PDB file of C-alpha atoms in Angstrom:
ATOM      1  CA  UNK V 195     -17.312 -16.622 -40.619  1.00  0.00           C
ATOM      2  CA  UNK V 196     -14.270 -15.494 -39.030  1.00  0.00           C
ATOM      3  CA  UNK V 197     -14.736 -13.929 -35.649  1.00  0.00           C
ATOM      4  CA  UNK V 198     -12.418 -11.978 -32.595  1.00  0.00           C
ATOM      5  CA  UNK V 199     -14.467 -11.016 -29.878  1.00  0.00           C
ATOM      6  CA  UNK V 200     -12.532  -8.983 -26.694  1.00  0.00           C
ATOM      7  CA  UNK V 201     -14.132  -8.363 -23.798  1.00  0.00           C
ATOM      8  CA  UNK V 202     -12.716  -7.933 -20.428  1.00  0.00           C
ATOM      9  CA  UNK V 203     -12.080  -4.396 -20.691  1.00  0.00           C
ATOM     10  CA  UNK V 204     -13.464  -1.449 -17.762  1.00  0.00           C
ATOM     11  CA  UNK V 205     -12.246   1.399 -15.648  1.00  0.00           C
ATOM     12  CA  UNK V 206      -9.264   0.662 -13.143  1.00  0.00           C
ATOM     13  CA  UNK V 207      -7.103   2.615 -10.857  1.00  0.00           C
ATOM     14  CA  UNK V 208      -3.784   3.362 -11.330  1.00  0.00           C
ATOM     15  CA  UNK V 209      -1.681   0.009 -10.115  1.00  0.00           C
ATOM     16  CA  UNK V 210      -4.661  -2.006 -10.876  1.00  0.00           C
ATOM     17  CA  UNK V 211      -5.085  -4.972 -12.930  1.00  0.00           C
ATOM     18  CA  UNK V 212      -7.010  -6.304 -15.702  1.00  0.00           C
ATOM     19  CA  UNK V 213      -7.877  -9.614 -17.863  1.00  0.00           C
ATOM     20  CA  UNK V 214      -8.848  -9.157 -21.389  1.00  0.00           C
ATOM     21  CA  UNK V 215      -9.796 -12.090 -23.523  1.00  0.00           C
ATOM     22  CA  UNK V 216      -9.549 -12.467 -27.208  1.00  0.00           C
ATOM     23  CA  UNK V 217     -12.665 -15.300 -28.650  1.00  0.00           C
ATOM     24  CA  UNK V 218     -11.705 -16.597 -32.153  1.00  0.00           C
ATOM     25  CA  UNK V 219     -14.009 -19.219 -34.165  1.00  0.00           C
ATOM     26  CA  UNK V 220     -14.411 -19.400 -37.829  1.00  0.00           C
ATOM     27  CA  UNK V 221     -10.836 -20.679 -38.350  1.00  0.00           C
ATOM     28  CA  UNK V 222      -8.236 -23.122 -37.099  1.00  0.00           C
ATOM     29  CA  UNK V 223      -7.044 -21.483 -34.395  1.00  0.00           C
ATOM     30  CA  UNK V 224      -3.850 -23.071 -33.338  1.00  0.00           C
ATOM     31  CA  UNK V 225      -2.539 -22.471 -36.699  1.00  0.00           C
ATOM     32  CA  UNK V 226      -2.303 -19.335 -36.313  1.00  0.00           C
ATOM     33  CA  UNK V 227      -1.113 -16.077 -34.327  1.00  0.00           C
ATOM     34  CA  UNK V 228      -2.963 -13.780 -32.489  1.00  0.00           C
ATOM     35  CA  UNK V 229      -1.690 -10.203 -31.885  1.00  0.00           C
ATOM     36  CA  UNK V 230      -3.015  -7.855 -29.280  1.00  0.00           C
ATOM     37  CA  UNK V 231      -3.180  -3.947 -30.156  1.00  0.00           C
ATOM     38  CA  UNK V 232      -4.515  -0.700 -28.885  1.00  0.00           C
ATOM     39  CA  UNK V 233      -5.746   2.882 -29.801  1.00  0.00           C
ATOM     40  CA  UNK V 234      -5.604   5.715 -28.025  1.00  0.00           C
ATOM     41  CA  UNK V 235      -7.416   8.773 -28.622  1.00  0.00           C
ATOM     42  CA  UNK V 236      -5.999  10.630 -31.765  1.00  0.00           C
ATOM     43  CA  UNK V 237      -3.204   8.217 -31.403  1.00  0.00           C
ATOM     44  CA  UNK V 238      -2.192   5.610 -34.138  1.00  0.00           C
ATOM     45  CA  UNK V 239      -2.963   1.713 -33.516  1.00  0.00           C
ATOM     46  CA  UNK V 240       0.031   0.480 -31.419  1.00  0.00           C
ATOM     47  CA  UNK V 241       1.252  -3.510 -31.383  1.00  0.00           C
ATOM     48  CA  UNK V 242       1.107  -4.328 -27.875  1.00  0.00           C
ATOM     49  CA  UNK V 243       2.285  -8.150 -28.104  1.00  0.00           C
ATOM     50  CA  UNK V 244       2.019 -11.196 -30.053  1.00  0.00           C
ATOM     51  CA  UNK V 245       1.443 -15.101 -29.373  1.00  0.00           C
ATOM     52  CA  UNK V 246       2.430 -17.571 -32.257  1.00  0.00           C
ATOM     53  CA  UNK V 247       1.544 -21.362 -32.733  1.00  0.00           C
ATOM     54  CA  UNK V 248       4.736 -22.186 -30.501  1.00  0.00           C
ATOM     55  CA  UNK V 249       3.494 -20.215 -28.000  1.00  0.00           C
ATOM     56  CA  UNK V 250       6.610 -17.806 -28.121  1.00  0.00           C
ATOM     57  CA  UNK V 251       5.707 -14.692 -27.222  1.00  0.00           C
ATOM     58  CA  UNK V 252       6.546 -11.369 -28.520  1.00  0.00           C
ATOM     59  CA  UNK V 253       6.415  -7.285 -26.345  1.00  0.00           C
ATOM     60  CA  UNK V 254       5.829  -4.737 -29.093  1.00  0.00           C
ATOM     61  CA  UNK V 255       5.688  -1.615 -26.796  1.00  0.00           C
ATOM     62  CA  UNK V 256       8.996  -1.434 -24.157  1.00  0.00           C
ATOM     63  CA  UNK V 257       5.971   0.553 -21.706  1.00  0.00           C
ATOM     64  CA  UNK V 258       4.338  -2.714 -21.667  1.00  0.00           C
ATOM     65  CA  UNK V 259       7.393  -5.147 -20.244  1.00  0.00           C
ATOM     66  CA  UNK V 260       7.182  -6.697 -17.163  1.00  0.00           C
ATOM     67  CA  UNK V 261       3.399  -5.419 -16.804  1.00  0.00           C
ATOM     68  CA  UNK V 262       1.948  -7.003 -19.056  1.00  0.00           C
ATOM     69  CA  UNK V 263       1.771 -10.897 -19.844  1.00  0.00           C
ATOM     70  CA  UNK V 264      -0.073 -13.241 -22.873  1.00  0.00           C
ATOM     71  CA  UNK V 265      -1.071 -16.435 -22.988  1.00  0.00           C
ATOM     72  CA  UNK V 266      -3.489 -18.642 -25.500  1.00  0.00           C
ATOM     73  CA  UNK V 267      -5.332 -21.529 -24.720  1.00  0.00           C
ATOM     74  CA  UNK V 268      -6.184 -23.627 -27.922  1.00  0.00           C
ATOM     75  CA  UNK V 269      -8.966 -25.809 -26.405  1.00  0.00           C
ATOM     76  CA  UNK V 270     -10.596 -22.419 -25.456  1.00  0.00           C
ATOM     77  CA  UNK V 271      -9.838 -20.645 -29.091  1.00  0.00           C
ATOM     78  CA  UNK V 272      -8.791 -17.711 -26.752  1.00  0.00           C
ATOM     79  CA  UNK V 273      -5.744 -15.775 -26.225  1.00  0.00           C
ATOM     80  CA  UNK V 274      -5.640 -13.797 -22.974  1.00  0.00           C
ATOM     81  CA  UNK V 275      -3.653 -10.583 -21.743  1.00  0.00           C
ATOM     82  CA  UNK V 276      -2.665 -10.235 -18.363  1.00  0.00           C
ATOM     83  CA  UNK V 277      -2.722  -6.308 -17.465  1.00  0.00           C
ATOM     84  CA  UNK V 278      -0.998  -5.391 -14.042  1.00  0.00           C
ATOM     85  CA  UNK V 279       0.172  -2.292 -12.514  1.00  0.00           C
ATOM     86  CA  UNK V 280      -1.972  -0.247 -15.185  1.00  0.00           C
ATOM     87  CA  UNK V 281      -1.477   3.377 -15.587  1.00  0.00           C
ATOM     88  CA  UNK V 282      -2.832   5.973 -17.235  1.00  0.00           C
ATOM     89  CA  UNK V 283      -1.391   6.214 -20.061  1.00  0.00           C
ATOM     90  CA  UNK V 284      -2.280   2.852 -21.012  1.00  0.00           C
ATOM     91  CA  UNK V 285      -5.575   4.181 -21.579  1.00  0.00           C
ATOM     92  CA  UNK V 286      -6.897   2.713 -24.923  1.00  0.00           C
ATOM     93  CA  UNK V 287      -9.140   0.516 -26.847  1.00  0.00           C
ATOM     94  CA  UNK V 288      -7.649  -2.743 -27.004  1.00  0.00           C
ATOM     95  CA  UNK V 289      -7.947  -5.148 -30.122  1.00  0.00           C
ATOM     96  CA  UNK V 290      -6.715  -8.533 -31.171  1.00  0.00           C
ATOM     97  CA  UNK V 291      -6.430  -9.974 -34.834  1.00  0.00           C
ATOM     98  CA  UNK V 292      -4.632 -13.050 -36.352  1.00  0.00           C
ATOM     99  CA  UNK V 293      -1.806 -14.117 -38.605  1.00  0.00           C
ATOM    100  CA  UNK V 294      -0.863 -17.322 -40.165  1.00  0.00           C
ATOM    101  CA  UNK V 295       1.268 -19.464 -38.216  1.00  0.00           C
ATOM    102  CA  UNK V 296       4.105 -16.031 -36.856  1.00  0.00           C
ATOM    103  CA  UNK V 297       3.886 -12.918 -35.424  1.00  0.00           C
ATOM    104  CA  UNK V 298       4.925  -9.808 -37.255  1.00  0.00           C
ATOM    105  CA  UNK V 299       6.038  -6.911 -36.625  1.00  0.00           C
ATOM    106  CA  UNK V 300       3.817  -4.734 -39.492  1.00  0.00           C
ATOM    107  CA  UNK V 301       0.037  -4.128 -37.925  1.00  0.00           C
ATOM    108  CA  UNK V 302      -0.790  -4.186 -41.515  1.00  0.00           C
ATOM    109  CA  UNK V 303       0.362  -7.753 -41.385  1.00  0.00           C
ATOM    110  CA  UNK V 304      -2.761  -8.491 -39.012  1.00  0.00           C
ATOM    111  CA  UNK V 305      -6.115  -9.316 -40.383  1.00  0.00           C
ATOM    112  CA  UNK V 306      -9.984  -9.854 -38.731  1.00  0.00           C
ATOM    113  CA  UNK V 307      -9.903  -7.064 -36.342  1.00  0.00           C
ATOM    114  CA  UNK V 308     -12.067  -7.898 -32.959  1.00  0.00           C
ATOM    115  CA  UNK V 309     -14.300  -4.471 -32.453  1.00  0.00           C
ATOM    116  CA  UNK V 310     -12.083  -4.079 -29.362  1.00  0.00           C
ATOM    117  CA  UNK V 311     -12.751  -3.479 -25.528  1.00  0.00           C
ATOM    118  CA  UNK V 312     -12.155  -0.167 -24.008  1.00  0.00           C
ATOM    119  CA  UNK V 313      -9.825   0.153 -21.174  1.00  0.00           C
ATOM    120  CA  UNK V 314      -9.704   3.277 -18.579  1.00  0.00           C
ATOM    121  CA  UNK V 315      -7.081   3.578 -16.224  1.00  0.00           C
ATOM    122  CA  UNK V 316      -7.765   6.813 -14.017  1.00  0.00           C
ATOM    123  CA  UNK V 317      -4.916   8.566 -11.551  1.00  0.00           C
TER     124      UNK V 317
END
């Protein structure tokens, strides 16, 4: 069975930083990409970034750039995003999925959504 599993989500300050973590098992990992994502409240499902099998990575939102940093480790099955300087309006559940192989730029393009982590940053 495939499986994401987030976690590392929680209330921060403003200017704070966080670590989530995206779990995968039920597939061959390093063959494929992992994309992270978020929701905000009556908001439509954002890309936030995107780590293929080369480990290129890919910034989806321009709010996100220099804040925000990802990073897989294949002997872990886990991609990681590095959160710092959080603000408010970054406020959102945060989910990964997976792609074969390349990131994309179409969130329909994503499949085997995590049920995300929520993230709180207060001002």
């Amino acid at each position: 069975e495939v499986q994401l599993v987030e976690s590392g989500g929680g209330l921060v300050q403003a200017g704070g930083s966080l670590r989530l973590s995206c779990a995968a098992s039920g597939f061959t990992f390093d063959d494929h990409a992992i994309g992270w994502f978020r929701q905000a409240p009556g908001k439509e499902r954002e890309g936030v970034s995107c780590i293929d099998i080369d480990n290129r990575n890919y910034t989806y939102t321009d709010s996100i750039k220099g804040r925000f940093t990802i990073s897989r480790d294949n002997a872990k099955n886990t991609v990681f995003l590095q959160m710092n300087n959080l603000k408010p309006e970054d406020t959102a559940v945060y989910s990964c999925a997976r792609k074969q192989r390349w990131c994309a730029l179409r969130v329909i393009d994503f499949s085997d959504w995590g049920q995300g982590t929520q993230v709180t940053v207060s001002s």
